[in-house]
XYZ file of C-alpha atoms in Angstrom:
583
model
C -6.669 -23.245 198.234
C -7.914 -20.356 195.418
C -11.360 -19.867 194.836
C -12.444 -19.193 191.568
C -15.605 -17.101 191.443
C -18.126 -16.237 188.203
C -16.016 -15.244 185.356
C -14.663 -11.586 185.293
C -15.811 -9.677 182.376
C -12.756 -8.685 180.034
C -13.161 -6.641 176.671
C -11.921 -8.066 172.878
C -9.216 -6.456 171.419
C -9.825 -5.817 167.807
C -8.385 -4.102 165.083
C -9.899 -0.612 163.677
C -11.965 -1.251 161.007
C -12.454 2.112 160.398
C -9.585 3.274 158.219
C -8.806 -0.075 156.767
C -10.995 0.233 153.676
C -8.912 3.574 153.169
C -5.539 1.960 153.333
C -6.553 -1.173 151.158
C -7.190 1.334 148.096
C -4.099 3.368 148.683
C -1.797 0.207 148.265
C -3.556 -0.950 145.480
C -3.666 2.227 143.404
C -0.100 3.096 144.632
C 1.229 1.934 141.434
C -1.068 3.732 139.146
C -0.927 6.955 141.001
C 2.691 6.977 140.720
C 2.595 6.274 137.219
C 0.370 9.409 137.348
C 2.723 12.016 139.242
C 5.281 10.724 136.969
C 3.626 11.457 133.604
C 2.582 14.784 134.975
C 6.013 15.823 136.224
C 8.011 14.932 133.439
C 5.146 16.835 131.364
C 5.302 19.595 133.218
C 9.014 19.612 133.333
C 8.892 18.982 129.655
C 7.234 22.078 129.201
C 9.300 24.521 131.098
C 12.323 23.789 129.187
C 11.174 24.027 125.586
C 11.866 27.673 124.270
C 8.305 29.481 123.184
C 7.150 32.781 121.558
C 5.251 36.353 122.344
C 3.267 38.148 120.002
C 6.531 39.791 119.206
C 8.422 37.120 117.836
C 11.052 37.302 121.272
C 11.700 34.124 122.566
C 9.980 33.037 126.244
C 9.942 30.480 128.242
C 7.031 28.815 129.919
C 6.864 29.138 134.183
C 6.059 25.890 136.709
C 2.759 27.733 137.405
C 1.865 28.009 133.814
C 2.647 24.417 133.092
C 1.156 23.105 135.732
C -1.739 24.893 134.570
C -1.910 24.051 131.309
C -1.049 20.340 131.711
C -4.062 20.206 134.637
C -6.885 20.617 132.005
C -5.045 18.839 128.917
C -4.545 15.672 131.329
C -8.247 15.735 132.207
C -9.213 16.295 128.128
C -10.529 19.833 128.811
C -8.307 21.816 126.643
C -8.832 25.477 127.080
C -6.376 26.527 124.432
C -2.580 27.429 124.658
C -1.402 29.823 126.724
C 0.377 32.737 127.515
C 1.342 32.254 124.045
C 0.603 30.587 120.900
C 2.646 27.602 121.260
C 5.953 26.840 118.547
C 6.197 23.391 116.726
C 8.460 21.764 119.185
C 5.522 22.904 122.317
C 2.957 21.415 120.502
C 4.928 18.010 119.311
C 5.963 17.909 123.059
C 2.227 18.288 124.360
C 1.009 15.992 121.610
C 3.067 13.341 123.268
C 1.664 14.320 126.929
C -1.463 13.767 125.656
C -1.543 10.291 124.739
C 0.950 9.761 128.148
C -1.475 10.882 129.893
C -4.853 9.431 128.650
C -2.666 5.928 128.926
C -2.233 6.819 132.660
C -5.398 7.413 133.360
C -7.324 4.601 131.775
C -4.260 2.089 133.900
C -5.436 4.412 137.331
C -9.175 4.056 136.461
C -8.958 0.039 135.414
C -7.147 -0.254 138.167
C -9.648 1.545 140.598
C -12.511 -0.985 138.815
C -10.994 -4.116 139.728
C -10.100 -2.682 143.222
C -13.942 -2.116 143.528
C -14.678 -5.693 142.398
C -11.713 -7.308 144.399
C -13.132 -9.467 146.889
C -11.057 -8.214 149.769
C -12.662 -4.978 148.893
C -15.593 -5.381 149.599
C -15.547 -7.662 152.292
C -13.331 -4.670 154.241
C -16.225 -2.478 153.078
C -19.122 -4.563 154.457
C -17.362 -4.756 157.462
C -16.989 -1.041 157.772
C -21.387 -1.109 156.934
C -21.357 -3.891 159.540
C -19.891 -2.271 162.321
C -21.773 1.188 162.161
C -24.693 -0.785 161.982
C -24.100 -2.691 165.388
C -22.913 0.664 166.814
C -26.029 2.711 166.108
C -28.336 -0.132 167.445
C -30.369 1.139 170.290
C -32.661 -1.821 170.875
C -32.207 -5.211 172.218
C -31.181 -7.868 169.892
C -29.843 -11.312 169.654
C -26.967 -12.615 168.136
C -27.569 -15.570 165.643
C -24.501 -17.798 164.830
C -24.929 -19.513 161.938
C -27.943 -18.771 159.616
C -28.683 -22.403 158.298
C -32.223 -23.934 158.158
C -32.469 -23.686 161.969
C -31.579 -20.100 161.913
C -33.882 -18.737 159.382
C -36.500 -20.446 160.624
C -35.771 -19.217 164.479
C -34.805 -15.509 162.537
C -38.331 -15.399 161.203
C -40.484 -16.578 163.955
C -38.485 -13.213 165.850
C -39.166 -11.295 163.821
C -42.681 -11.908 163.946
C -42.610 -11.298 167.738
C -40.472 -7.877 166.998
C -37.179 -9.110 168.328
C -34.169 -7.584 166.737
C -31.310 -9.810 165.405
C -27.849 -9.995 164.172
C -26.586 -12.936 162.084
C -22.654 -14.433 161.901
C -22.689 -17.490 159.441
C -19.082 -18.328 157.155
C -21.262 -19.059 154.522
C -21.832 -16.404 152.381
C -24.900 -17.788 150.535
C -26.526 -17.889 154.117
C -25.989 -14.024 154.817
C -27.212 -13.396 151.460
C -30.661 -14.497 151.716
C -31.006 -11.948 154.683
C -31.190 -9.153 151.357
C -34.275 -11.132 149.931
C -35.900 -12.406 153.052
C -38.940 -10.887 154.275
C -37.784 -9.162 157.165
C -39.676 -6.299 159.060
C -36.974 -4.857 160.231
C -33.528 -4.673 158.945
C -31.245 -7.695 159.960
C -27.230 -6.830 160.000
C -25.254 -9.725 158.643
C -22.107 -10.777 158.889
C -19.564 -13.526 157.011
C -16.970 -14.361 159.252
C -15.640 -17.328 161.001
C -17.453 -17.295 164.551
C -14.817 -19.749 166.139
C -12.909 -16.325 166.326
C -13.343 -14.320 169.339
C -12.789 -11.027 167.360
C -15.863 -12.004 164.890
C -18.078 -12.157 168.044
C -16.683 -8.823 169.349
C -17.455 -7.469 166.106
C -20.814 -8.595 165.900
C -21.920 -6.858 169.037
C -21.341 -9.421 171.943
C -20.046 -6.752 174.117
C -22.528 -4.516 173.164
C -25.146 -2.899 175.777
C -28.142 -4.093 173.887
C -26.865 -7.532 173.415
C -29.547 -9.729 175.367
C -28.227 -13.400 174.161
C -26.302 -15.281 171.845
C -27.591 -18.660 170.181
C -25.136 -20.573 168.606
C -26.832 -22.880 165.443
C -23.794 -23.929 163.532
C -23.663 -27.110 161.789
C -19.875 -27.243 163.742
C -20.544 -28.494 167.513
C -16.885 -27.481 168.050
C -17.803 -23.984 166.569
C -20.866 -24.141 168.793
C -18.629 -25.138 172.232
C -16.277 -22.217 171.301
C -19.090 -19.444 170.913
C -20.789 -20.245 174.186
C -17.194 -20.170 175.886
C -16.426 -17.073 174.625
C -19.803 -15.795 175.743
C -19.217 -16.829 179.094
C -15.404 -15.526 179.541
C -16.268 -12.329 177.524
C -20.005 -11.037 178.916
C -20.203 -13.737 182.156
C -24.381 -13.889 182.934
C -25.416 -13.598 179.069
C -27.822 -16.060 177.938
C -26.328 -18.400 175.686
C -28.393 -21.044 173.698
C -26.142 -24.005 171.828
C -27.185 -26.394 169.291
C -24.999 -29.853 169.651
C -25.735 -33.864 168.937
C -22.973 -34.768 170.890
C -23.156 -35.486 174.522
C -19.201 -34.567 174.787
C -19.585 -31.392 173.714
C -22.568 -30.675 175.474
C -20.620 -31.455 178.971
C -17.884 -29.454 177.747
C -20.136 -26.153 177.084
C -21.817 -26.574 180.984
C -18.284 -25.944 182.287
C -18.628 -22.396 181.196
C -20.864 -21.070 182.930
C -25.080 -21.899 182.355
C -25.664 -22.314 179.120
C -29.002 -23.951 177.576
C -28.167 -26.734 175.282
C -30.416 -27.793 173.050
C -29.673 -31.640 171.418
C -32.697 -32.595 168.883
C -31.574 -35.948 168.817
C -32.221 -36.371 172.934
C -35.396 -34.088 172.082
C -36.596 -36.937 169.618
C -36.588 -39.972 171.782
C -38.123 -38.096 174.641
C -40.929 -36.665 172.699
C -41.437 -40.276 171.093
C -41.320 -41.805 174.807
C -43.938 -38.949 175.443
C -46.141 -40.090 172.649
C -46.271 -43.644 173.214
C -47.351 -43.078 176.939
C -49.231 -39.711 177.216
C -50.578 -38.910 173.383
C -52.340 -35.923 174.427
C -49.259 -34.415 176.394
C -47.441 -34.721 173.215
C -50.217 -33.226 170.886
C -50.622 -29.990 173.528
C -46.517 -29.514 173.901
C -46.396 -29.973 169.711
C -49.067 -27.679 169.493
C -47.428 -24.618 171.515
C -44.280 -24.747 170.419
C -44.990 -24.567 166.945
C -45.966 -20.791 166.995
C -48.738 -18.424 166.495
C -50.967 -19.191 164.065
C -50.261 -23.277 164.240
C -53.129 -25.369 163.392
C -53.651 -28.378 166.056
C -51.848 -31.297 165.244
C -54.496 -34.055 163.930
C -54.321 -37.078 166.125
C -51.434 -39.251 164.713
C -51.311 -42.903 164.844
C -49.799 -43.848 168.403
C -46.375 -45.521 168.327
C -46.827 -49.159 168.987
C -45.410 -51.186 171.854
C -43.299 -54.191 171.564
C -40.131 -54.881 169.090
C -38.394 -51.981 167.701
C -35.798 -51.912 164.741
C -33.303 -49.293 164.342
C -30.770 -48.654 161.399
C -28.053 -46.104 162.136
C -25.854 -46.578 165.461
C -24.504 -43.189 165.212
C -24.676 -40.572 167.917
C -28.894 -40.310 166.809
C -29.477 -44.361 166.864
C -27.311 -44.406 170.470
C -29.823 -41.815 171.950
C -32.623 -43.452 170.375
C -32.045 -47.032 171.218
C -30.676 -45.503 175.296
C -34.600 -44.141 175.346
C -36.277 -46.853 173.314
C -34.622 -49.354 175.843
C -35.253 -47.349 178.984
C -39.342 -48.021 178.592
C -38.136 -51.684 178.894
C -39.124 -51.793 174.875
C -36.747 -54.201 173.206
C -34.285 -53.076 170.161
C -32.792 -54.272 167.549
C -29.937 -52.360 166.006
C -28.393 -52.555 162.055
C -25.256 -50.943 161.468
C -22.028 -51.183 159.788
C -19.664 -50.850 162.772
C -21.725 -51.470 165.786
C -21.080 -51.089 169.624
C -21.963 -54.150 171.223
C -23.808 -53.563 174.409
C -25.467 -56.134 177.260
C -28.730 -57.253 175.691
C -29.032 -54.857 172.746
C -29.475 -57.246 169.540
C -27.390 -56.193 167.248
C -26.722 -57.155 163.539
C -23.425 -56.078 161.631
C -23.922 -54.990 157.542
C -25.446 -52.631 155.403
C -29.318 -52.214 156.041
C -29.703 -50.981 152.745
C -28.879 -54.849 151.378
C -32.022 -56.895 151.578
C -30.203 -59.987 153.223
C -29.090 -57.618 155.906
C -32.468 -56.396 156.702
C -34.196 -59.879 156.298
C -32.368 -60.767 159.226
C -34.085 -58.162 161.484
C -37.296 -60.069 161.571
C -39.596 -57.157 160.372
C -42.613 -58.843 159.733
C -42.767 -59.307 163.537
C -41.505 -55.858 165.068
C -43.697 -53.218 165.945
C -41.698 -50.146 164.979
C -39.073 -49.218 162.515
C -36.164 -46.342 162.370
C -34.357 -45.138 159.712
C -31.605 -42.836 161.199
C -28.812 -42.980 159.155
C -26.989 -39.178 158.017
C -27.929 -40.180 154.350
C -32.009 -39.097 153.237
C -31.796 -41.272 150.406
C -30.866 -44.135 152.392
C -33.337 -43.365 154.619
C -35.892 -43.178 152.434
C -35.065 -46.666 150.540
C -34.809 -48.032 154.253
C -38.069 -47.153 155.113
C -39.581 -48.243 151.471
C -38.197 -51.720 152.282
C -39.223 -51.795 155.386
C -42.679 -51.062 154.942
C -42.785 -53.303 151.972
C -41.935 -56.121 153.948
C -44.276 -55.148 156.930
C -47.470 -52.725 155.886
C -48.484 -52.232 159.846
C -44.776 -51.076 160.969
C -44.827 -47.927 163.046
C -41.995 -46.032 160.872
C -39.743 -43.337 161.824
C -37.494 -41.399 160.012
C -34.456 -38.690 160.256
C -34.569 -36.171 157.329
C -31.004 -34.415 157.192
C -31.166 -32.067 154.513
C -34.161 -29.644 153.830
C -34.436 -30.200 149.906
C -35.780 -33.796 151.067
C -38.857 -32.526 152.720
C -41.234 -33.518 149.646
C -39.915 -37.171 149.531
C -40.386 -37.708 152.763
C -43.789 -35.935 152.873
C -44.907 -38.335 149.752
C -43.847 -41.298 151.837
C -46.084 -40.467 154.917
C -43.661 -40.854 157.505
C -45.207 -41.737 161.510
C -42.641 -39.956 162.909
C -40.569 -38.021 161.381
C -37.268 -36.185 162.874
C -36.077 -32.676 161.218
C -33.326 -31.647 163.565
C -33.090 -27.835 162.421
C -36.933 -27.488 162.798
C -36.971 -29.322 166.383
C -34.097 -26.991 167.651
C -35.724 -24.261 166.205
C -39.046 -24.874 167.712
C -37.265 -25.562 170.991
C -35.027 -22.264 171.248
C -38.278 -20.525 169.763
C -40.225 -21.809 172.873
C -37.469 -20.815 175.220
C -36.833 -17.268 173.579
C -40.682 -16.389 172.909
C -42.349 -16.634 176.402
C -39.681 -18.192 178.970
C -42.650 -19.458 181.469
C -44.055 -21.475 178.341
C -40.454 -23.601 178.367
C -41.569 -24.132 181.888
C -44.807 -25.146 181.560
C -44.037 -27.792 178.766
C -41.346 -29.140 180.906
C -43.906 -29.748 183.971
C -47.024 -30.330 182.241
C -46.099 -34.135 181.398
C -46.251 -35.221 184.998
C -49.815 -34.016 185.343
C -51.454 -37.107 183.393
C -53.391 -37.873 180.210
C -56.779 -36.668 181.598
C -55.349 -33.363 182.009
C -53.789 -32.965 179.032
C -56.790 -33.665 177.204
C -59.209 -31.217 178.904
C -56.497 -28.553 178.360
C -56.632 -29.060 174.390
C -60.672 -28.676 175.063
C -60.530 -25.656 176.917
C -58.256 -24.351 174.109
C -59.885 -25.388 171.380
C -62.754 -24.145 172.925
C -61.299 -20.495 173.694
C -59.063 -20.045 171.016
C -60.232 -22.398 167.716
C -57.893 -24.740 166.043
C -55.590 -22.144 165.323
C -53.024 -21.533 168.440
C -53.502 -17.588 169.468
C -51.030 -15.913 170.807
C -48.943 -17.183 174.043
C -47.835 -14.380 176.404
C -46.893 -13.760 180.051
C -48.336 -10.813 182.278
C -46.414 -9.121 185.178
C -49.030 -8.455 187.995
C -47.105 -5.412 189.575
C -47.271 -2.052 190.271
C -45.492 -1.466 187.274
C -46.744 -3.637 184.719
C -50.271 -3.356 185.897
C -51.220 -0.088 187.662
C -54.768 -0.253 187.114
C -55.337 -3.247 188.952
C -53.118 -1.236 192.465
C -56.202 -0.804 194.483
C -57.134 -4.286 194.561
C -54.189 -6.535 194.040
C -53.138 -6.159 197.681
C -56.260 -8.230 198.679
C -55.891 -10.617 196.003
C -57.971 -10.471 193.051
C -59.946 -14.045 191.735
C -58.869 -14.966 188.180
C -61.785 -15.532 187.101
C -62.721 -11.852 187.410
C -59.482 -10.542 185.900
C -60.321 -12.358 182.927
C -63.534 -10.935 182.020
C -64.341 -9.174 179.036
C -63.883 -5.045 179.643
C -66.743 -4.655 177.141
C -68.765 -6.960 178.739
C -67.949 -8.139 181.858
C -70.716 -11.186 181.826
C -68.682 -12.588 179.037
C -64.964 -14.154 179.741
C -62.199 -13.276 177.590
C -61.140 -15.850 174.978
C -57.981 -16.812 176.799
C -57.001 -20.452 179.007
C -54.338 -19.467 182.166
C -51.723 -21.901 181.093
C -49.396 -21.021 184.283
C -49.521 -19.160 187.431
C -45.812 -18.344 189.288
C -45.557 -17.090 192.432
C -42.425 -16.861 194.360
C -40.965 -19.524 192.435
C -43.732 -21.918 192.767
C -45.731 -22.739 189.430
C -49.338 -23.828 189.193
C -50.228 -25.362 185.783
C -53.904 -23.979 184.472
C -54.961 -22.318 187.587
C -59.172 -22.310 188.301
C -60.904 -19.032 187.853
C -61.026 -19.334 191.750
C -57.584 -18.964 192.474
C -56.830 -15.468 193.525
C -53.618 -13.882 192.090
C -51.774 -11.031 194.058
C -48.995 -8.971 193.704
C -45.893 -9.793 192.119
C -47.600 -13.547 190.775
C -46.797 -14.125 186.583
C -49.311 -15.336 184.477
C -49.135 -17.383 181.263
C -51.875 -17.146 178.556
C -52.844 -18.349 175.754
C -55.580 -17.148 173.573
C -56.864 -15.511 170.546
C -55.344 -12.510 168.392
C -57.508 -9.657 170.315
C -57.215 -11.246 173.573
C -54.077 -9.571 174.994
C -55.007 -6.254 174.045
C -58.390 -6.363 176.083
C -56.241 -7.870 179.098
C -54.143 -5.021 178.840
C -56.793 -2.303 178.758
C -57.838 -4.064 182.302
C -54.309 -4.127 183.669
C -53.676 -0.266 182.650
C -56.672 1.709 182.861
C -58.250 1.969 186.331
C -61.687 2.951 184.800
C -61.463 0.115 182.657
C -60.297 -2.207 185.763
C -63.314 -1.128 188.037
C -65.869 -1.970 185.919
C -64.317 -5.469 185.228
C -63.778 -5.957 188.831
C -66.419 -4.433 190.605
C -69.595 -3.783 187.567
C -69.218 -0.460 188.563
C -69.480 2.016 185.731
C -67.436 5.336 186.122
C -66.756 8.272 183.970
C -63.171 8.144 182.005
C -62.983 12.247 182.324
C -61.787 13.834 185.332
C -64.791 16.660 185.316
C -67.480 13.955 184.333
C -66.591 12.033 187.254
C -66.394 15.061 189.986
C -69.674 15.934 188.084
C -71.662 12.526 188.823
C -69.587 11.753 191.997
C -68.399 8.577 190.450
C -64.765 8.177 191.273
C -62.237 5.690 190.376
C -60.980 3.499 193.872
C -58.033 4.919 195.136
C -54.491 2.707 195.968
C -54.214 4.488 198.771
């Protein structure tokens, strides 16, 4: 049997875009150019046939060169005069006729050219040519974002704030047009095209050596599947992150390589269960994924234990019901066409009808979730449920961004905005991969540990989240520590301030990674050595201060030993205080 290993990297055959614009102009201008040439030819030929007179009254005929020269400046309305002799009446009559003909011909040609310049196909060809040129000239790593809706825009701005370059592909022109007015630090190339076409991804830079990953965020799961599949087949090993709400599509995505699949419906249930059992762990998770500058979330109302009522039994309702029942919670489902499941109470009907909603027994329920795909319906369901039982824990699904003010006014206890949830998870994965590993492993350490971590972060970072960054303790990235790394350095010593080693840096180590093994929130007495990776969170100035320790041996000597060493070579020789050697 043939053993199929990893996919072999192939190339996408693409037509040459460089000449398409020229060919399009020539094709559209073919008739006007033919008309102009015919008018010129007839005018020149007529002037050579009509006899003229010289100064002595002798008959002469104009040569082809003189006739062409005369028509060249006459047709362009320059008009130098009659050459080589004054014209006769017949010649002037012919010239008068040709003047009107050439004006009509030029008007036709210029009008056709302006129409071509305004033509949608021409503008698309011109935009494609500019886009491909921009991609070809890129000389720094970039991420290819496919789908620039709300999720794509949130992710794009977050990555831009980190200094990451992005390239955008979307099939909606209005989405790509927003790139011109969005306040990005760096220019963002955008292409309006069908992402389900592999040629589009090739044009957008999938095969570019500086393309460091693909993020599929369209609102069509099938298109996201095609993007993940194309990336796996054309660039095996290239990191791919794809969004989907369909378990079947997720399974098909995993058939091609190892893409990272983000399902916001799945995350909603997971986060709800985490908040139900470990509110401090959920607070820590939600704070870290919101990005630098985010306020610490206020302690919200904890989800209630008891019977839950879920309106809408689509993909979201199925997954949420599954998560709630996994915690041994009783669930009542209301849907127009529900699928019966063993042990599940199902009410068939429209939940917006008072008589149907009354069958759910909201007065005795603990939680209520409006999870349909219609925002107006969800808002009305929330209002009706709260009227029936003001003590209900309310969850809801917001589908469209314009509805955000309405849901905010309703003061939902637990709001799902799929685009925001997906954007935050992808940001956490892309900004610092160690952060996502920390978020996955952190809930296992319990509530007390999470609460203590929050207290430390507040003490060192304040109420606003500072930068979260990774440190590699290698000879290349931490040359200042080379004399001490081999023997090991106490983490608490490494985090002393370069300005005053008796003061600690405003930083909390969240995780230590060593040879694949993790230590979450390592203590100050933990020893770090060559090859270790640290994940830290701190204030805005802290990364720069720690970088001085990592890269400057003079600073490192003071921080780790308390010994002051002059920075200059001459001063070191004069004083005899020379930095420690790495030998």
